[in-house]
Amino acid sequence: MPDSPQAEVAVDESPEARIGRLEEELAGLKDKLMRQAAEFQNYRRRTDQEKDQMMDFGKLLVVQQLLDVIDDFRRSLDAAENVGDNPDPETLPEAFKSLHTGVAMVYGKLLGELAKLGVEQIDAVGKPFDEGEHEALMSQPAEDGQEPGQVVSEIQTGYRMGDRVIRHARVVVTA
């Protein structure tokens, strides 16, 4: 094998020159390894971020689908509390009261589970109108003590998940 290029380099090269060349080669390989390690670290960080974003997006889609169900629960409870012209809940049949209590418990549990996911209702009534959280469906003249642009009633509850509004509160605002 004395005819190979490595053998020629090794024969023609002084020990100091060979050490210098090998040190340069080693430094180059170390640099390449460090760059690949940094690139891999960035890749892992990026994929972890993407995974978290996908999870948040999936939660958001499910929560958005549940908002109408939550509204239906609330309307059912409101209707049950105003049965007919009878405002006295003491005169209602016991089975109806039990059903109402059960539905209220399920509604509360559903809201509790959504809260664990970071979902919260947007408080609107009595606050200044904020287009980032509210959608004005109607306006009415301001009464005594009310400022123009104040939310006076809520037609549909709004929700946020963390810092993100997932449904604006639909409101009535003073003019």
PDB file of C-alpha atoms in Angstrom:
ATOM      1  CA  MET A   1       0.000   0.000   0.000  1.00  0.00           C
ATOM      2  CA  PRO A   2       2.910   2.447  -0.255  1.00  0.00           C
ATOM      3  CA  ASP A   3       1.333   3.751  -3.503  1.00  0.00           C
ATOM      4  CA  SER A   4      -1.811   5.089  -1.748  1.00  0.00           C
ATOM      5  CA  PRO A   5      -2.247   8.878  -1.393  1.00  0.00           C
ATOM      6  CA  GLN A   6      -2.339   8.635   2.414  1.00  0.00           C
ATOM      7  CA  ALA A   7       0.993   6.863   2.448  1.00  0.00           C
ATOM      8  CA  GLU A   8       2.504   9.583   0.254  1.00  0.00           C
ATOM      9  CA  VAL A   9       1.189  12.333   2.517  1.00  0.00           C
ATOM     10  CA  ALA A  10       2.409  10.525   5.581  1.00  0.00           C
ATOM     11  CA  VAL A  11       5.886  10.062   4.101  1.00  0.00           C
ATOM     12  CA  ASP A  12       6.257  13.623   2.759  1.00  0.00           C
ATOM     13  CA  GLU A  13       4.812  15.291   5.844  1.00  0.00           C
ATOM     14  CA  SER A  14       6.812  16.280   8.899  1.00  0.00           C
ATOM     15  CA  PRO A  15       5.447  15.262  12.291  1.00  0.00           C
ATOM     16  CA  GLU A  16       4.665  18.905  13.199  1.00  0.00           C
ATOM     17  CA  ALA A  17       2.834  19.479   9.931  1.00  0.00           C
ATOM     18  CA  ARG A  18       0.887  16.269  10.388  1.00  0.00           C
ATOM     19  CA  ILE A  19      -0.103  17.261  13.946  1.00  0.00           C
ATOM     20  CA  GLY A  20      -1.223  20.681  12.676  1.00  0.00           C
ATOM     21  CA  ARG A  21      -3.266  19.156   9.874  1.00  0.00           C
ATOM     22  CA  LEU A  22      -4.891  16.628  12.222  1.00  0.00           C
ATOM     23  CA  GLU A  23      -5.670  19.357  14.777  1.00  0.00           C
ATOM     24  CA  GLU A  24      -7.351  21.419  12.043  1.00  0.00           C
ATOM     25  CA  GLU A  25      -9.288  18.371  10.923  1.00  0.00           C
ATOM     26  CA  LEU A  26     -10.300  17.655  14.532  1.00  0.00           C
ATOM     27  CA  ALA A  27     -11.393  21.270  15.062  1.00  0.00           C
ATOM     28  CA  GLY A  28     -13.452  21.100  11.866  1.00  0.00           C
ATOM     29  CA  LEU A  29     -15.124  17.872  12.968  1.00  0.00           C
ATOM     30  CA  LYS A  30     -15.826  19.303  16.448  1.00  0.00           C
ATOM     31  CA  ASP A  31     -17.358  22.404  14.851  1.00  0.00           C
ATOM     32  CA  LYS A  32     -19.485  20.256  12.547  1.00  0.00           C
ATOM     33  CA  LEU A  33     -20.633  18.140  15.502  1.00  0.00           C
ATOM     34  CA  MET A  34     -21.525  21.243  17.552  1.00  0.00           C
ATOM     35  CA  ARG A  35     -23.531  22.673  14.642  1.00  0.00           C
ATOM     36  CA  GLN A  36     -25.418  19.414  14.170  1.00  0.00           C
ATOM     37  CA  ALA A  37     -26.125  19.200  17.908  1.00  0.00           C
ATOM     38  CA  ALA A  38     -27.456  22.790  17.888  1.00  0.00           C
ATOM     39  CA  GLU A  39     -29.508  22.069  14.781  1.00  0.00           C
ATOM     40  CA  PHE A  40     -30.988  18.978  16.431  1.00  0.00           C
ATOM     41  CA  GLN A  41     -31.779  20.966  19.595  1.00  0.00           C
ATOM     42  CA  ASN A  42     -33.576  23.587  17.489  1.00  0.00           C
ATOM     43  CA  TYR A  43     -35.454  20.824  15.660  1.00  0.00           C
ATOM     44  CA  ARG A  44     -36.636  19.310  18.951  1.00  0.00           C
ATOM     45  CA  ARG A  45     -37.690  22.705  20.290  1.00  0.00           C
ATOM     46  CA  ARG A  46     -39.583  23.470  17.075  1.00  0.00           C
ATOM     47  CA  THR A  47     -41.364  20.098  17.012  1.00  0.00           C
ATOM     48  CA  ASP A  48     -42.301  20.436  20.699  1.00  0.00           C
ATOM     49  CA  GLN A  49     -43.778  23.872  19.950  1.00  0.00           C
ATOM     50  CA  GLU A  50     -45.680  22.524  16.959  1.00  0.00           C
ATOM     51  CA  LYS A  51     -47.010  19.637  19.041  1.00  0.00           C
ATOM     52  CA  ASP A  52     -48.205  22.045  21.749  1.00  0.00           C
ATOM     53  CA  GLN A  53     -49.856  24.257  19.136  1.00  0.00           C
ATOM     54  CA  MET A  54     -51.625  21.258  17.601  1.00  0.00           C
ATOM     55  CA  MET A  55     -52.865  20.163  21.027  1.00  0.00           C
ATOM     56  CA  ASP A  56     -54.153  23.672  21.777  1.00  0.00           C
ATOM     57  CA  PHE A  57     -55.831  23.844  18.383  1.00  0.00           C
ATOM     58  CA  GLY A  58     -57.491  20.456  18.959  1.00  0.00           C
ATOM     59  CA  LYS A  59     -58.786  21.579  22.360  1.00  0.00           C
ATOM     60  CA  LEU A  60     -60.036  24.792  20.815  1.00  0.00           C
ATOM     61  CA  LEU A  61     -62.013  22.933  18.136  1.00  0.00           C
ATOM     62  CA  VAL A  62     -63.677  20.679  20.715  1.00  0.00           C
ATOM     63  CA  VAL A  63     -64.501  23.582  23.022  1.00  0.00           C
ATOM     64  CA  GLN A  64     -65.999  25.590  20.157  1.00  0.00           C
ATOM     65  CA  GLN A  65     -68.294  22.667  19.368  1.00  0.00           C
ATOM     66  CA  LEU A  66     -69.384  22.453  23.014  1.00  0.00           C
ATOM     67  CA  LEU A  67     -70.302  26.129  23.385  1.00  0.00           C
ATOM     68  CA  ASP A  68     -73.735  25.671  21.796  1.00  0.00           C
ATOM     69  CA  VAL A  69     -74.393  22.729  24.130  1.00  0.00           C
ATOM     70  CA  ILE A  70     -73.451  24.895  27.114  1.00  0.00           C
ATOM     71  CA  ASP A  71     -75.847  27.592  25.869  1.00  0.00           C
ATOM     72  CA  ASP A  72     -78.618  24.994  25.577  1.00  0.00           C
ATOM     73  CA  PHE A  73     -77.983  23.842  29.154  1.00  0.00           C
ATOM     74  CA  ARG A  74     -78.179  27.439  30.391  1.00  0.00           C
ATOM     75  CA  ARG A  75     -81.414  28.105  28.454  1.00  0.00           C
ATOM     76  CA  SER A  76     -82.937  24.880  29.804  1.00  0.00           C
ATOM     77  CA  LEU A  77     -82.084  25.846  33.359  1.00  0.00           C
ATOM     78  CA  ASP A  78     -83.426  29.375  32.865  1.00  0.00           C
ATOM     79  CA  ALA A  79     -86.652  28.020  31.367  1.00  0.00           C
ATOM     80  CA  ALA A  80     -87.062  25.507  34.179  1.00  0.00           C
ATOM     81  CA  GLU A  81     -86.682  28.271  36.748  1.00  0.00           C
ATOM     82  CA  ASN A  82     -89.464  30.237  35.035  1.00  0.00           C
ATOM     83  CA  VAL A  83     -91.980  27.433  34.449  1.00  0.00           C
ATOM     84  CA  GLY A  84     -95.269  28.900  33.354  1.00  0.00           C
ATOM     85  CA  ASP A  85     -96.525  31.773  35.447  1.00  0.00           C
ATOM     86  CA  ASN A  86     -95.440  30.033  38.625  1.00  0.00           C
ATOM     87  CA  PRO A  87     -92.472  31.892  40.139  1.00  0.00           C
ATOM     88  CA  ASP A  88     -92.640  29.873  43.372  1.00  0.00           C
ATOM     89  CA  PRO A  89     -90.287  26.868  43.110  1.00  0.00           C
ATOM     90  CA  GLU A  90     -91.803  25.380  46.292  1.00  0.00           C
ATOM     91  CA  THR A  91     -95.028  24.481  44.465  1.00  0.00           C
ATOM     92  CA  LEU A  92     -93.304  22.539  41.692  1.00  0.00           C
ATOM     93  CA  PRO A  93     -93.442  18.718  41.721  1.00  0.00           C
ATOM     94  CA  GLU A  94     -90.535  17.042  43.496  1.00  0.00           C
ATOM     95  CA  ALA A  95     -89.514  15.101  40.367  1.00  0.00           C
ATOM     96  CA  PHE A  96     -89.198  18.357  38.439  1.00  0.00           C
ATOM     97  CA  LYS A  97     -87.061  19.891  41.183  1.00  0.00           C
ATOM     98  CA  SER A  98     -84.825  16.807  41.185  1.00  0.00           C
ATOM     99  CA  LEU A  99     -84.458  16.938  37.408  1.00  0.00           C
ATOM    100  CA  HIS A 100     -83.607  20.641  37.577  1.00  0.00           C
ATOM    101  CA  THR A 101     -81.011  19.987  40.275  1.00  0.00           C
ATOM    102  CA  GLY A 102     -79.461  17.167  38.246  1.00  0.00           C
ATOM    103  CA  VAL A 103     -79.241  19.245  35.078  1.00  0.00           C
ATOM    104  CA  ALA A 104     -77.713  22.131  37.067  1.00  0.00           C
ATOM    105  CA  MET A 105     -75.099  19.745  38.474  1.00  0.00           C
ATOM    106  CA  VAL A 106     -74.193  18.426  35.005  1.00  0.00           C
ATOM    107  CA  TYR A 107     -73.987  22.008  33.710  1.00  0.00           C
ATOM    108  CA  GLY A 108     -71.702  22.975  36.594  1.00  0.00           C
ATOM    109  CA  LYS A 109     -69.517  19.925  36.031  1.00  0.00           C
ATOM    110  CA  LEU A 110     -69.199  20.716  32.324  1.00  0.00           C
ATOM    111  CA  LEU A 111     -68.146  24.293  33.105  1.00  0.00           C
ATOM    112  CA  GLY A 112     -65.675  22.965  35.687  1.00  0.00           C
ATOM    113  CA  GLU A 113     -64.066  20.601  33.186  1.00  0.00           C
ATOM    114  CA  LEU A 114     -63.800  23.378  30.627  1.00  0.00           C
ATOM    115  CA  ALA A 115     -62.186  25.604  33.264  1.00  0.00           C
ATOM    116  CA  LYS A 116     -59.507  22.925  33.705  1.00  0.00           C
ATOM    117  CA  LEU A 117     -58.747  23.393  29.999  1.00  0.00           C
ATOM    118  CA  GLY A 118     -58.378  27.140  30.561  1.00  0.00           C
ATOM    119  CA  VAL A 119     -61.822  28.107  29.256  1.00  0.00           C
ATOM    120  CA  GLU A 120     -63.560  30.943  31.062  1.00  0.00           C
ATOM    121  CA  GLN A 121     -66.639  33.055  30.457  1.00  0.00           C
ATOM    122  CA  ILE A 122     -66.189  36.664  29.430  1.00  0.00           C
ATOM    123  CA  ASP A 123     -67.853  39.001  31.926  1.00  0.00           C
ATOM    124  CA  ALA A 124     -69.557  41.644  29.823  1.00  0.00           C
ATOM    125  CA  VAL A 125     -72.457  43.329  31.639  1.00  0.00           C
ATOM    126  CA  GLY A 126     -71.519  46.631  33.241  1.00  0.00           C
ATOM    127  CA  LYS A 127     -68.178  46.840  31.462  1.00  0.00           C
ATOM    128  CA  PRO A 128     -67.143  49.222  28.681  1.00  0.00           C
ATOM    129  CA  PHE A 129     -67.630  47.794  25.203  1.00  0.00           C
ATOM    130  CA  ASP A 130     -64.437  46.115  23.961  1.00  0.00           C
ATOM    131  CA  GLU A 131     -64.480  44.948  20.351  1.00  0.00           C
ATOM    132  CA  GLY A 132     -61.804  42.398  21.216  1.00  0.00           C
ATOM    133  CA  GLU A 133     -64.247  40.584  23.540  1.00  0.00           C
ATOM    134  CA  HIS A 134     -67.727  41.827  22.613  1.00  0.00           C
ATOM    135  CA  GLU A 135     -69.931  41.867  19.544  1.00  0.00           C
ATOM    136  CA  ALA A 136     -72.580  44.602  19.735  1.00  0.00           C
ATOM    137  CA  LEU A 137     -75.876  43.352  18.326  1.00  0.00           C
ATOM    138  CA  MET A 138     -77.997  46.287  19.495  1.00  0.00           C
ATOM    139  CA  SER A 139     -77.677  49.681  21.084  1.00  0.00           C
ATOM    140  CA  GLN A 140     -80.074  51.528  23.342  1.00  0.00           C
ATOM    141  CA  PRO A 141     -80.123  55.001  24.865  1.00  0.00           C
ATOM    142  CA  ALA A 142     -78.108  55.370  28.061  1.00  0.00           C
ATOM    143  CA  GLU A 143     -80.149  55.665  31.245  1.00  0.00           C
ATOM    144  CA  ASP A 144     -79.200  57.665  34.336  1.00  0.00           C
ATOM    145  CA  GLY A 145     -75.780  56.635  35.609  1.00  0.00           C
ATOM    146  CA  GLN A 146     -74.841  54.741  32.457  1.00  0.00           C
ATOM    147  CA  GLU A 147     -71.940  55.788  30.286  1.00  0.00           C
ATOM    148  CA  PRO A 148     -72.220  55.632  26.496  1.00  0.00           C
ATOM    149  CA  GLY A 149     -70.547  52.500  25.167  1.00  0.00           C
ATOM    150  CA  GLN A 150     -71.319  50.451  28.285  1.00  0.00           C
ATOM    151  CA  VAL A 151     -72.572  46.867  27.982  1.00  0.00           C
ATOM    152  CA  VAL A 152     -76.057  46.719  29.548  1.00  0.00           C
ATOM    153  CA  SER A 153     -77.104  43.163  28.741  1.00  0.00           C
ATOM    154  CA  GLU A 154     -75.756  39.972  27.272  1.00  0.00           C
ATOM    155  CA  ILE A 155     -77.555  38.070  24.541  1.00  0.00           C
ATOM    156  CA  GLN A 156     -74.996  35.258  24.299  1.00  0.00           C
ATOM    157  CA  THR A 157     -72.107  34.512  26.640  1.00  0.00           C
ATOM    158  CA  GLY A 158     -68.605  34.872  25.267  1.00  0.00           C
ATOM    159  CA  TYR A 159     -65.672  32.615  26.134  1.00  0.00           C
ATOM    160  CA  ARG A 160     -61.902  32.807  26.087  1.00  0.00           C
ATOM    161  CA  MET A 161     -59.279  30.099  26.337  1.00  0.00           C
ATOM    162  CA  GLY A 162     -56.176  31.561  27.889  1.00  0.00           C
ATOM    163  CA  ASP A 163     -55.558  34.853  26.100  1.00  0.00           C
ATOM    164  CA  ARG A 164     -57.533  33.833  23.023  1.00  0.00           C
ATOM    165  CA  VAL A 165     -61.205  34.772  22.571  1.00  0.00           C
ATOM    166  CA  ILE A 166     -62.991  31.725  21.186  1.00  0.00           C
ATOM    167  CA  ARG A 167     -66.414  33.381  21.007  1.00  0.00           C
ATOM    168  CA  HIS A 168     -67.196  37.056  21.473  1.00  0.00           C
ATOM    169  CA  ALA A 169     -69.943  37.939  23.948  1.00  0.00           C
ATOM    170  CA  ARG A 170     -72.970  39.167  22.003  1.00  0.00           C
ATOM    171  CA  VAL A 171     -74.206  42.232  23.815  1.00  0.00           C
ATOM    172  CA  VAL A 172     -76.467  45.284  23.968  1.00  0.00           C
ATOM    173  CA  VAL A 173     -74.556  48.563  24.367  1.00  0.00           C
ATOM    174  CA  THR A 174     -75.621  52.047  25.437  1.00  0.00           C
ATOM    175  CA  ALA A 175     -75.498  54.723  22.753  1.00  0.00           C
TER     176      ALA A 175
END
